Amino acid sequence: MKQYSFSFNPDVLEDFKKTLPVNKSKKMLKNYLLNEYELPESLDELIQAVSNPAIQPYWMTEQEINKIDRLIREAKLKGYTLNRSSIMRNIMKKLLEKYRDTPIQKSEQYRQRFKVPVGTKNRLSQLIKEGELTYELSSFIMDGYVPSNDFTSMRNQEQEDINFKSDIEVFEKMDEISSEYGFKKGGRAKIFRDALVQFEDLLQSNPPKKAALKQELKYILDEYKNVENVPVIQEEISKYLKE
């Protein structure tokens, strides 16, 4: 899998996260992309620009990104220039429309405080925006996590707390894995920490925070170029970087 960042309408993205359960939303989006979605008859709405877009990273398989690229080629044959974000925005919009008509029952929420090695929260803050951690980690536990079979002890380690609130199904998944390994007391915490280590390693390979900031910078520079000459912009950036 490889991480890709997409630009969305902020309101639609927020609506998507509220309408579909955390533990199911990404899998539903990917299933819809692969098995149901095709380009609409009219492509005019897909070429509309998004003001102040929100950047959302997704981990995607080669099959998924190939499907998006195929759709882009199909659109080009019809005289439309689309990008991956425009396709993903339409997929999200169609999926939202589908489940507004047949709403999904909301999952029960649960919260737990887990002990993790000191420094974990600071490292994560450099890799992913704070508001995205729960959403992304929950999706990883449900769909991407494979136990390492190397569950390090927290004994004699400096510790700090991470408060984790998610759908009850995410905690049930951790308990199920804990039971498979024969853990009793503290089993869920062992699984959480193991998943968190893997999740951090995954983020290190392509930090979503960095990707999001890069995308936001590109958007700002594109806007700036509409009102200022490129040499002036280059001079301003150069001054800023020397400060």
C-alpha positions as a Python dict, from the first residue, in 0.01 Angstrom:
ca = {
    (1, 'M'): (0, 0, 0),
    (2, 'K'): (105, 357, -62),
    (3, 'Q'): (-23, 680, 83),
    (4, 'Y'): (-186, 943, -138),
    (5, 'S'): (-322, 1281, -33),
    (6, 'F'): (-646, 1417, -180),
    (7, 'S'): (-813, 1757, -156),
    (8, 'F'): (-1178, 1764, -49),
    (9, 'N'): (-1448, 2016, 20),
    (10, 'P'): (-1409, 2060, 400),
    (11, 'D'): (-1783, 2041, 466),
    (12, 'V'): (-1825, 1724, 260),
    (13, 'L'): (-1526, 1561, 430),
    (14, 'E'): (-1664, 1644, 774),
    (15, 'D'): (-2008, 1517, 673),
    (16, 'F'): (-1850, 1195, 548),
    (17, 'K'): (-1676, 1135, 880),
    (18, 'K'): (-1994, 1205, 1075),
    (19, 'T'): (-2226, 998, 853),
    (20, 'L'): (-2019, 680, 819),
    (21, 'P'): (-1878, 496, 1122),
    (22, 'V'): (-1506, 541, 1183),
    (23, 'N'): (-1442, 169, 1181),
    (24, 'K'): (-1613, 118, 843),
    (25, 'S'): (-1584, 440, 643),
    (26, 'K'): (-1253, 380, 467),
    (27, 'K'): (-1334, 22, 378),
    (28, 'M'): (-1672, 132, 243),
    (29, 'L'): (-1512, 406, 34),
    (30, 'K'): (-1259, 165, -114),
    (31, 'N'): (-1520, -104, -184),
    (32, 'Y'): (-1738, 156, -353),
    (33, 'L'): (-1443, 278, -563),
    (34, 'L'): (-1349, -71, -680),
    (35, 'N'): (-1688, -237, -717),
    (36, 'E'): (-1953, 28, -788),
    (37, 'Y'): (-1823, 365, -893),
    (38, 'E'): (-1801, 472, -1256),
    (39, 'L'): (-1787, 821, -1401),
    (40, 'P'): (-2121, 1004, -1415),
    (41, 'E'): (-2269, 1088, -1752),
    (42, 'S'): (-2200, 1458, -1703),
    (43, 'L'): (-1848, 1544, -1586),
    (44, 'D'): (-1904, 1918, -1546),
    (45, 'E'): (-1936, 1902, -1166),
    (46, 'L'): (-1606, 1713, -1136),
    (47, 'I'): (-1403, 1999, -1284),
    (48, 'Q'): (-1533, 2258, -1036),
    (49, 'A'): (-1258, 2407, -819),
    (50, 'V'): (-1267, 2370, -440),
    (51, 'S'): (-1206, 2678, -228),
    (52, 'N'): (-986, 2630, 79),
    (53, 'P'): (-972, 2251, 40),
    (54, 'A'): (-913, 2010, 326),
    (55, 'I'): (-636, 1758, 266),
    (56, 'Q'): (-704, 1396, 361),
    (57, 'P'): (-449, 1115, 314),
    (58, 'Y'): (-555, 762, 225),
    (59, 'W'): (-355, 443, 211),
    (60, 'M'): (-439, 278, -120),
    (61, 'T'): (-351, -42, -300),
    (62, 'E'): (-217, -43, -655),
    (63, 'Q'): (-556, -177, -768),
    (64, 'E'): (-737, 122, -620),
    (65, 'I'): (-509, 389, -763),
    (66, 'N'): (-512, 213, -1102),
    (67, 'K'): (-893, 235, -1103),
    (68, 'I'): (-875, 609, -1040),
    (69, 'D'): (-616, 656, -1314),
    (70, 'R'): (-832, 455, -1556),
    (71, 'L'): (-1124, 689, -1485),
    (72, 'I'): (-900, 990, -1549),
    (73, 'R'): (-806, 846, -1889),
    (74, 'E'): (-1172, 784, -1971),
    (75, 'A'): (-1254, 1145, -1885),
    (76, 'K'): (-971, 1269, -2107),
    (77, 'L'): (-1122, 1082, -2403),
    (78, 'K'): (-1438, 1285, -2342),
    (79, 'G'): (-1242, 1611, -2340),
    (80, 'Y'): (-1221, 1659, -1963),
    (81, 'T'): (-901, 1700, -1763),
    (82, 'L'): (-948, 1550, -1418),
    (83, 'N'): (-709, 1463, -1139),
    (84, 'R'): (-720, 1203, -864),
    (85, 'S'): (-871, 1444, -613),
    (86, 'S'): (-1160, 1534, -842),
    (87, 'I'): (-1240, 1163, -879),
    (88, 'M'): (-1218, 1101, -504),
    (89, 'R'): (-1439, 1402, -430),
    (90, 'N'): (-1710, 1265, -656),
    (91, 'I'): (-1679, 917, -504),
    (92, 'M'): (-1719, 1062, -154),
    (93, 'K'): (-2017, 1272, -266),
    (94, 'K'): (-2192, 971, -425),
    (95, 'L'): (-2126, 751, -123),
    (96, 'L'): (-2269, 1016, 107),
    (97, 'E'): (-2582, 1045, -108),
    (98, 'K'): (-2623, 668, -98),
    (99, 'Y'): (-2609, 642, 280),
    (100, 'R'): (-2816, 950, 352),
    (101, 'D'): (-3105, 757, 200),
    (102, 'T'): (-3021, 439, 394),
    (103, 'P'): (-2842, 566, 706),
    (104, 'I'): (-2603, 340, 893),
    (105, 'Q'): (-2671, 288, 1260),
    (106, 'K'): (-2419, 481, 1466),
    (107, 'S'): (-2166, 275, 1656),
    (108, 'E'): (-2137, 303, 2032),
    (109, 'Q'): (-1832, 505, 2136),
    (110, 'Y'): (-1583, 396, 2399),
    (111, 'R'): (-1284, 570, 2554),
    (112, 'Q'): (-974, 429, 2722),
    (113, 'R'): (-645, 570, 2846),
    (114, 'F'): (-341, 368, 2737),
    (115, 'K'): (14, 385, 2871),
    (116, 'V'): (278, 436, 2601),
    (117, 'P'): (652, 514, 2611),
    (118, 'V'): (738, 879, 2679),
    (119, 'G'): (792, 1070, 2356),
    (120, 'T'): (530, 879, 2158),
    (121, 'K'): (281, 1166, 2145),
    (122, 'N'): (546, 1417, 2041),
    (123, 'R'): (667, 1194, 1756),
    (124, 'L'): (312, 1137, 1635),
    (125, 'S'): (242, 1511, 1640),
    (126, 'Q'): (525, 1557, 1387),
    (127, 'L'): (371, 1300, 1154),
    (128, 'I'): (-6, 1349, 1166),
    (129, 'K'): (-245, 1626, 1262),
    (130, 'E'): (-391, 1578, 1610),
    (131, 'G'): (-750, 1568, 1488),
    (132, 'E'): (-669, 1288, 1239),
    (133, 'L'): (-494, 1047, 1476),
    (134, 'T'): (-801, 866, 1611),
    (135, 'Y'): (-964, 835, 1270),
    (136, 'E'): (-651, 704, 1098),
    (137, 'L'): (-541, 474, 1383),
    (138, 'S'): (-892, 325, 1413),
    (139, 'S'): (-897, 248, 1042),
    (140, 'F'): (-551, 93, 1065),
    (141, 'I'): (-649, -133, 1357),
    (142, 'M'): (-958, -253, 1171),
    (143, 'D'): (-806, -301, 825),
    (144, 'G'): (-426, -293, 825),
    (145, 'Y'): (-291, -417, 1157),
    (146, 'V'): (-121, -757, 1178),
    (147, 'P'): (17, -846, 1524),
    (148, 'S'): (397, -848, 1535),
    (149, 'N'): (418, -1126, 1794),
    (150, 'D'): (674, -906, 1972),
    (151, 'F'): (483, -733, 2250),
    (152, 'T'): (735, -527, 2443),
    (153, 'S'): (679, -471, 2814),
    (154, 'M'): (618, -126, 2959),
    (155, 'R'): (794, -227, 3278),
    (156, 'N'): (1085, 4, 3371),
    (157, 'Q'): (995, 243, 3087),
    (158, 'E'): (902, 608, 3134),
    (159, 'Q'): (535, 638, 3043),
    (160, 'E'): (279, 886, 2923),
    (161, 'D'): (-94, 854, 2854),
    (162, 'I'): (-281, 850, 2525),
    (163, 'N'): (-657, 897, 2547),
    (164, 'F'): (-819, 696, 2270),
    (165, 'K'): (-1188, 729, 2185),
    (166, 'S'): (-1334, 532, 1897),
    (167, 'D'): (-1615, 300, 1787),
    (168, 'I'): (-1673, 6, 2021),
    (169, 'E'): (-1594, -230, 1731),
    (170, 'V'): (-1233, -108, 1731),
    (171, 'F'): (-1193, -208, 2097),
    (172, 'E'): (-1367, -539, 2029),
    (173, 'K'): (-1117, -606, 1749),
    (174, 'M'): (-828, -546, 1990),
    (175, 'D'): (-989, -777, 2248),
    (176, 'E'): (-1039, -1046, 1986),
    (177, 'I'): (-670, -1035, 1892),
    (178, 'S'): (-572, -1027, 2260),
    (179, 'S'): (-775, -1341, 2321),
    (180, 'E'): (-613, -1517, 2026),
    (181, 'Y'): (-273, -1458, 2187),
    (182, 'G'): (-394, -1580, 2526),
    (183, 'F'): (-354, -1243, 2696),
    (184, 'K'): (-564, -1181, 3002),
    (185, 'K'): (-503, -872, 3216),
    (186, 'G'): (-372, -585, 3008),
    (187, 'G'): (-410, -767, 2678),
    (188, 'R'): (-594, -487, 2506),
    (189, 'A'): (-320, -240, 2603),
    (190, 'K'): (-51, -470, 2458),
    (191, 'I'): (-239, -491, 2128),
    (192, 'F'): (-296, -114, 2121),
    (193, 'R'): (74, -40, 2173),
    (194, 'D'): (178, -294, 1911),
    (195, 'A'): (-67, -145, 1662),
    (196, 'L'): (54, 206, 1748),
    (197, 'V'): (418, 112, 1684),
    (198, 'Q'): (327, -31, 1342),
    (199, 'F'): (109, 270, 1266),
    (200, 'E'): (393, 509, 1351),
    (201, 'D'): (632, 312, 1128),
    (202, 'L'): (379, 340, 846),
    (203, 'L'): (349, 714, 897),
    (204, 'Q'): (727, 754, 898),
    (205, 'S'): (745, 622, 542),
    (206, 'N'): (525, 907, 416),
    (207, 'P'): (406, 1146, 690),
    (208, 'P'): (49, 1261, 615),
    (209, 'K'): (107, 1587, 801),
    (210, 'K'): (395, 1669, 565),
    (211, 'A'): (190, 1567, 262),
    (212, 'A'): (-105, 1779, 377),
    (213, 'L'): (114, 2084, 441),
    (214, 'K'): (279, 2042, 100),
    (215, 'Q'): (-63, 2029, -67),
    (216, 'E'): (-181, 2333, 129),
    (217, 'L'): (135, 2522, 35),
    (218, 'K'): (78, 2442, -333),
    (219, 'Y'): (-279, 2572, -307),
    (220, 'I'): (-164, 2895, -138),
    (221, 'L'): (111, 2951, -396),
    (222, 'D'): (-133, 2893, -682),
    (223, 'E'): (-361, 3157, -529),
    (224, 'Y'): (-67, 3392, -471),
    (225, 'K'): (42, 3359, -838),
    (226, 'N'): (-300, 3492, -942),
    (227, 'V'): (-225, 3827, -776),
    (228, 'E'): (155, 3857, -779),
    (229, 'N'): (449, 3804, -1014),
    (230, 'V'): (653, 3485, -969),
    (231, 'P'): (989, 3667, -906),
    (232, 'V'): (830, 3865, -623),
    (233, 'I'): (689, 3546, -471),
    (234, 'Q'): (1028, 3376, -498),
    (235, 'E'): (1192, 3671, -324),
    (236, 'E'): (934, 3664, -44),
    (237, 'I'): (981, 3290, 7),
    (238, 'S'): (1359, 3329, 8),
    (239, 'K'): (1336, 3600, 276),
    (240, 'Y'): (1107, 3385, 487),
    (241, 'L'): (1335, 3081, 469),
    (242, 'K'): (1635, 3290, 579),
    (243, 'E'): (1459, 3424, 889),
}
